[in-house]
Short mmCIF file of C-alpha atoms in Angstrom, two decimals:
data_model
loop_
_atom_site.label_atom_id
_atom_site.label_comp_id
_atom_site.label_asym_id
_atom_site.label_seq_id
_atom_site.Cartn_x
_atom_site.Cartn_y
_atom_site.Cartn_z
CA MET A 233 77.60 116.34 -62.76
CA GLY A 234 75.13 115.88 -59.92
CA CYS A 235 72.85 114.01 -62.22
CA CYS A 236 75.60 111.61 -63.36
CA TRP A 237 76.69 111.09 -59.81
CA GLY A 238 73.05 110.50 -58.95
CA SER A 239 72.52 107.82 -61.59
CA CYS A 240 75.93 106.23 -60.71
CA LYS A 241 74.73 106.29 -57.07
CA GLU A 242 71.52 104.54 -58.15
CA ASP A 243 73.36 101.73 -59.90
CA SER A 244 75.63 101.07 -57.16
CA ALA A 245 72.86 101.29 -54.63
CA SER A 246 70.65 98.77 -56.52
CA GLN A 247 73.60 96.47 -56.99
CA GLY A 248 74.44 96.88 -53.56
CA GLY A 249 71.22 95.88 -52.21
CA ASP A 250 70.79 99.34 -50.21
CA THR A 251 67.29 100.91 -50.28
CA ASN A 252 66.85 104.48 -51.10
CA GLU A 253 63.93 106.77 -52.72
CA ARG A 254 64.81 105.40 -56.24
CA THR A 255 64.76 101.84 -55.67
CA HIS A 256 61.60 99.95 -56.80
CA LEU A 257 59.43 98.82 -54.02
CA LEU A 258 57.86 95.97 -56.24
CA VAL A 259 60.33 93.92 -58.21
CA ASP A 260 59.05 93.11 -61.77
CA PRO A 261 57.99 89.69 -61.49
CA VAL A 262 57.68 89.04 -65.30
CA SER A 263 61.21 90.15 -66.03
CA ASN A 264 62.92 88.59 -63.10
CA ASN A 265 61.14 85.10 -62.78
CA THR A 266 59.54 83.91 -65.88
CA PRO A 267 62.57 83.15 -67.97
CA ALA A 268 63.87 81.07 -65.20
CA GLN A 269 60.60 79.14 -64.63
CA ARG A 270 60.29 78.71 -68.28
CA ALA A 271 63.65 77.17 -68.52
CA ASN A 272 62.67 75.03 -65.59
CA SER A 273 59.64 73.66 -67.19
CA ASP A 274 61.13 72.98 -70.38
CA ASP A 275 63.83 71.18 -68.70
CA PHE A 276 61.20 69.02 -66.93
CA ILE A 277 59.28 68.35 -70.00
CA SER A 278 62.16 67.41 -72.00
CA ARG A 279 63.48 65.28 -69.20
CA TYR A 280 60.09 63.64 -68.41
CA PRO A 281 58.19 63.49 -71.61
CA ASN A 282 55.64 60.87 -70.57
CA SER A 283 54.77 62.36 -67.20
CA ILE A 284 51.23 63.90 -67.08
CA PRO A 285 50.88 67.54 -67.53
CA LYS A 286 50.10 69.30 -64.31
CA LYS A 287 46.83 71.06 -65.85
CA THR A 288 44.98 67.59 -66.07
CA ASP A 289 45.82 66.85 -62.64
CA GLU A 290 44.19 69.68 -61.51
CA GLN A 291 41.32 69.30 -63.76
CA SER A 292 40.90 65.81 -62.59
CA ALA A 293 41.01 66.85 -58.90
CA LEU A 294 38.36 69.53 -59.68
CA SER A 295 36.22 67.04 -61.57
CA ARG A 296 36.55 64.75 -58.66
CA ILE A 297 35.53 67.25 -56.22
CA LEU A 298 32.59 68.07 -58.31
CA GLN A 299 31.65 64.40 -58.39
CA GLU A 300 31.82 64.03 -54.71
CA THR A 301 29.81 67.03 -54.23
CA ALA A 302 26.88 65.88 -56.51
CA THR A 303 26.90 62.41 -54.98
CA ASN A 304 26.42 64.24 -51.37
CA VAL A 305 23.77 66.50 -52.63
CA ILE A 306 20.15 65.50 -52.02
CA ASP A 307 18.71 66.41 -55.32
CA VAL A 308 14.73 66.40 -54.99
CA ALA A 309 14.38 67.83 -58.50
CA ALA A 310 16.16 64.94 -60.16
CA LEU A 311 13.96 62.41 -58.56
CA ASP A 312 11.53 61.69 -61.29
CA SER A 313 14.00 62.12 -64.41
CA HIS A 314 14.37 58.29 -65.09
CA ASN A 315 11.61 56.23 -66.53
CA LEU A 316 11.48 53.11 -68.50
CA GLU A 317 9.46 52.84 -71.96
CA GLN A 318 6.85 50.43 -71.99
CA HIS A 319 8.42 48.36 -74.53
CA GLU A 320 11.83 48.36 -72.75
CA TYR A 321 10.11 47.48 -69.56
CA LYS A 322 8.14 44.39 -71.24
CA GLU A 323 11.51 43.26 -72.93
CA ARG A 324 13.45 43.35 -69.79
CA SER A 325 10.69 41.41 -67.93
CA LYS A 326 10.64 38.86 -70.56
CA GLN A 327 14.65 38.58 -70.37
CA TYR A 328 14.57 38.00 -66.66
CA GLN A 329 11.95 35.32 -66.77
CA GLN A 330 13.94 33.34 -69.57
CA ARG A 331 17.13 33.68 -67.27
CA LEU A 332 15.10 32.30 -64.41
CA LEU A 333 14.17 29.48 -66.33
CA MET A 334 17.72 28.97 -67.68
CA GLN A 335 19.18 29.21 -64.25
CA GLY A 336 19.71 25.84 -62.45
CA SER A 337 20.06 25.47 -58.91
CA SER A 338 20.49 22.37 -56.73
CA GLN A 339 18.67 24.10 -53.85
CA ARG A 340 15.21 23.10 -53.04
CA TRP A 341 12.91 25.90 -52.03
CA HIS A 342 10.49 24.69 -49.48
CA LEU A 343 9.31 26.14 -46.09
CA SER A 344 9.25 23.90 -43.14
CA ALA A 345 5.81 23.18 -41.96
CA PRO A 346 4.65 25.83 -39.42
CA SER A 347 2.28 23.24 -37.67
CA LEU A 348 3.33 20.44 -35.25
CA LEU A 349 0.88 17.86 -36.59
CA ILE A 350 2.32 16.37 -39.84
CA ASP A 351 0.76 13.57 -42.03
CA ILE A 352 2.46 10.42 -41.59
CA PRO A 353 2.37 8.15 -44.79
CA MET A 354 2.07 4.57 -43.28
CA PRO A 355 0.44 5.04 -39.83
CA GLU A 356 0.24 1.15 -39.28
CA LYS A 357 4.05 1.20 -39.01
CA VAL A 358 4.05 3.56 -36.35
CA LEU A 359 1.19 2.27 -34.68
CA ALA A 360 2.64 -1.49 -34.71
CA ALA A 361 6.17 -0.21 -33.21
CA PRO A 362 7.24 -2.16 -30.18
CA PRO A 363 5.85 -0.37 -26.93
CA LEU A 364 8.20 1.18 -24.33
CA SER A 365 9.47 -1.55 -21.86
CA TYR A 366 8.02 -1.64 -18.34
CA ALA A 367 11.50 -1.14 -16.94
CA ASP A 368 11.84 2.00 -18.88
CA MET A 369 8.53 3.30 -17.88
CA ASP A 370 9.21 2.43 -14.01
CA MET A 371 12.64 4.28 -14.34
CA ILE A 372 11.11 7.43 -15.96
CA SER A 373 8.24 7.57 -13.45
CA LEU A 374 10.88 7.07 -10.42
CA LEU A 375 13.09 9.84 -11.83
CA VAL A 376 10.21 12.21 -12.15
CA GLN A 377 9.05 11.27 -8.85
CA ASN A 378 12.28 12.04 -7.20
CA ALA A 379 12.46 15.39 -9.08
CA ASN A 380 8.98 16.30 -7.78
CA PHE A 381 10.22 15.43 -4.21
CA ALA A 382 13.42 17.39 -4.76
CA LEU A 383 11.37 20.39 -5.94
CA GLU A 384 8.73 20.03 -2.87
CA GLU A 385 11.78 20.00 -0.51
CA LEU A 386 12.97 23.24 -1.94
CA LYS A 387 12.94 25.79 1.02
CA VAL A 388 13.97 29.38 1.16
CA GLU A 389 15.88 29.92 4.70
CA HIS A 390 15.74 33.46 5.46
CA ARG A 391 18.45 34.76 7.78
CA GLU A 392 17.90 38.50 7.66
CA ASP A 393 15.10 40.60 8.18
CA LEU A 394 12.99 41.14 4.89
CA VAL A 395 11.86 44.64 6.10
CA VAL A 396 14.72 46.86 6.89
CA PRO A 397 13.81 50.12 8.67
CA PHE A 398 15.68 53.01 7.21
CA ARG A 399 17.39 55.38 9.77
CA ILE A 400 15.44 58.53 8.37
CA PRO A 401 16.45 61.52 10.77
CA MET B 107 13.40 25.91 -60.50
CA ALA B 108 11.56 29.38 -61.25
CA GLU B 109 8.44 27.58 -60.33
CA ASP B 110 9.92 26.27 -57.19
CA MET B 111 10.88 30.01 -56.15
CA LYS B 112 7.40 31.02 -57.06
CA LYS B 113 5.93 28.50 -54.97
CA TYR B 114 8.14 29.25 -52.05
CA LEU B 115 7.27 32.88 -52.24
CA LYS B 116 3.65 32.02 -52.59
CA GLN B 117 4.02 30.01 -49.22
CA LEU B 118 5.58 33.06 -47.72
CA LEU B 119 2.68 35.16 -48.71
CA LEU B 120 0.21 32.98 -47.26
CA ARG B 121 2.17 33.09 -43.82
CA VAL B 122 1.42 36.58 -42.99
CA ASP B 123 -2.43 37.51 -42.59
CA ASN B 124 -3.42 40.43 -44.88
CA LEU B 125 -0.31 40.48 -46.82
CA LEU B 126 -1.29 41.11 -50.41
CA CYS B 127 1.79 40.95 -52.48
CA ILE B 128 5.81 40.14 -52.45
CA LEU B 129 7.33 41.55 -55.42
CA ILE B 130 11.18 41.34 -56.07
CA THR B 131 12.05 43.88 -58.68
CA ASP B 132 15.35 45.47 -60.25
CA ARG B 133 15.88 48.91 -59.50
CA ASP B 134 13.89 50.09 -62.44
CA GLY B 135 10.69 48.38 -60.86
CA VAL B 136 10.75 45.76 -63.52
CA PRO B 137 9.34 42.48 -61.86
CA ILE B 138 11.78 39.25 -61.60
CA LEU B 139 9.67 37.25 -59.21
CA LYS B 140 6.16 37.88 -57.52
CA ALA B 141 3.75 36.31 -55.50
CA VAL B 142 0.46 38.39 -55.58
CA ASN B 143 -3.23 38.16 -53.82
CA ASP B 144 -6.12 38.85 -55.84
CA LYS B 145 -6.95 41.74 -53.52
CA CYS B 146 -3.48 43.68 -54.09
CA PRO B 147 -3.92 47.06 -55.70
CA GLU B 148 -2.75 47.28 -59.11
CA LEU B 149 -1.40 50.87 -58.63
CA ALA B 150 1.09 49.49 -56.10
CA MET B 151 2.67 47.26 -58.38
CA ARG B 152 3.45 49.82 -61.27
CA PRO B 153 6.88 50.37 -62.10
CA ASN B 154 6.71 54.20 -61.56
CA PHE B 155 5.48 53.74 -58.11
CA LEU B 156 8.23 51.32 -57.50
CA THR B 157 11.05 53.14 -59.04
CA THR B 158 10.55 55.92 -56.47
CA PHE B 159 11.92 53.77 -53.62
CA ALA B 160 15.21 53.22 -55.54
CA MET B 161 15.71 56.93 -55.70
CA ALA B 162 14.33 57.68 -52.20
CA THR B 163 16.67 55.07 -50.71
CA ASP B 164 19.58 56.71 -52.49
CA GLN B 165 18.75 60.20 -51.45
CA SER B 166 18.11 59.24 -47.79
CA SER B 167 21.27 57.43 -47.56
CA LYS B 168 22.86 60.78 -47.65
CA LEU B 169 21.10 62.21 -44.35
CA GLY B 170 24.25 61.24 -42.36
CA GLN B 171 22.54 58.09 -40.66
CA GLY B 172 24.11 55.32 -42.64
CA ARG B 173 22.65 53.59 -45.51
CA ASN B 174 19.04 53.39 -45.73
CA LYS B 175 17.79 49.53 -45.52
CA THR B 176 13.95 49.73 -45.39
CA ILE B 177 11.26 52.38 -46.12
CA ILE B 178 7.77 51.69 -44.66
CA CYS B 179 4.97 53.56 -45.94
CA MET B 180 1.68 53.72 -44.06
CA TYR B 181 -1.52 54.72 -46.19
CA SER B 182 -5.09 54.84 -44.94
CA SER B 183 -6.09 51.60 -46.55
CA TYR B 184 -2.59 49.99 -47.42
CA GLN B 185 1.11 49.78 -46.20
CA VAL B 186 4.02 49.50 -48.51
CA ILE B 187 7.30 48.29 -47.17
CA GLN B 188 10.17 48.30 -49.45
CA MET B 189 13.63 46.98 -48.74
CA ASN B 190 17.09 48.01 -50.28
CA LYS B 191 18.61 44.81 -51.70
CA LEU B 192 20.45 46.48 -54.49
CA PRO B 193 20.59 45.58 -57.31
CA LEU B 194 17.27 44.05 -56.15
CA ILE B 195 14.35 45.67 -54.36
CA LEU B 196 12.01 43.80 -52.12
CA ASN B 197 8.46 44.96 -52.09
CA PHE B 198 5.63 44.06 -49.80
CA VAL B 199 2.22 45.61 -50.18
CA ALA B 200 -0.33 44.71 -47.26
CA THR B 201 -3.62 46.03 -45.66
CA ALA B 202 -3.18 48.68 -43.14
CA ASP B 203 -4.02 46.57 -40.47
CA CYS B 204 -1.57 43.92 -41.35
CA ASN B 205 1.42 43.13 -38.59
CA THR B 206 4.26 45.10 -40.03
CA GLY B 207 6.77 43.09 -37.67
CA HIS B 208 5.65 39.83 -39.22
CA ILE B 209 6.45 41.23 -42.70
CA LEU B 210 9.76 42.45 -41.73
CA SER B 211 10.49 39.09 -40.14
CA LEU B 212 9.95 37.50 -43.89
CA GLU B 213 13.34 39.32 -45.03
CA ASN B 214 15.38 36.64 -43.32
CA LEU B 215 13.41 34.06 -45.07
CA ILE B 216 13.54 35.69 -48.65
CA GLU B 217 17.46 36.58 -48.23
CA PRO B 218 18.50 33.02 -49.65
CA LEU B 219 16.19 33.64 -52.71
CA LEU B 220 17.82 36.95 -53.45
CA GLY B 221 21.33 35.38 -53.96
CA GLU B 222 19.97 33.20 -56.67
CA LEU B 223 17.91 36.10 -58.28
CA LYS B 224 20.77 38.62 -58.26
CA GLY B 225 22.84 36.46 -60.87
CA ALA B 226 19.81 37.15 -63.36
CA VAL B 227 20.17 41.07 -62.75
CA ILE B 228 23.91 41.41 -62.56
CA GLU B 229 24.45 40.05 -65.98
CA SER B 230 22.28 42.76 -67.62
#
């Protein structure tokens, strides 16, 4: 009688949500949740058949992290891993030369002469050029003279003492 | 065209005293254009010597101080200056007493040349 009562009591307790010594502390996650989740994911897949599965997303995120880490690591051991073969080197060198020859450009490659003295092709022409007129020369010399006077007239007018005594206690 | 470029590079080489060679290569050390003095050491122009720069510049760009642009190596009798112009690499070999600043200032004069040369490399 008591046993029967007990089991009845347990049922009612678990249904009612009260806790006693017979209630499970841990709810069974597999029996409770999985069917619902499965139903959900099935629903999801049937609704969106073209969407990317979640697993590949994770995989790509992981591989991206791996890639980033690999690019950020200073890998000294891998420094001398890549070397060109001799024939490959020659072939590529030849290829570059050919491409350069084929490549046309309008730009002329020349450096401006570093010295100030430059050859003149026809010196007679330069030498036979009409000389500067006297009026121009007079004006130049007058202006230079004026500038010279102005510079000489320049004076510093001091109003305050150059040496200032500090009041050191 | 290619001859013009070579002549231009040769003129630049003559501009700096004790500069022995200007070498424009791809990142595997394959030369595209070069101007070389007779005194230039053969070893400094080998591809396996030149390629180390491509890797060193990649790795040193990870040190948290921005992208590496130039590496200057001073040896007892020579100096080697390499500039990162990827996909091209600019290499200068000079004697140890050569003015490094003068070599570095050539960069601006070579820059327009690189634009033309890049076309030949990118296609490969």
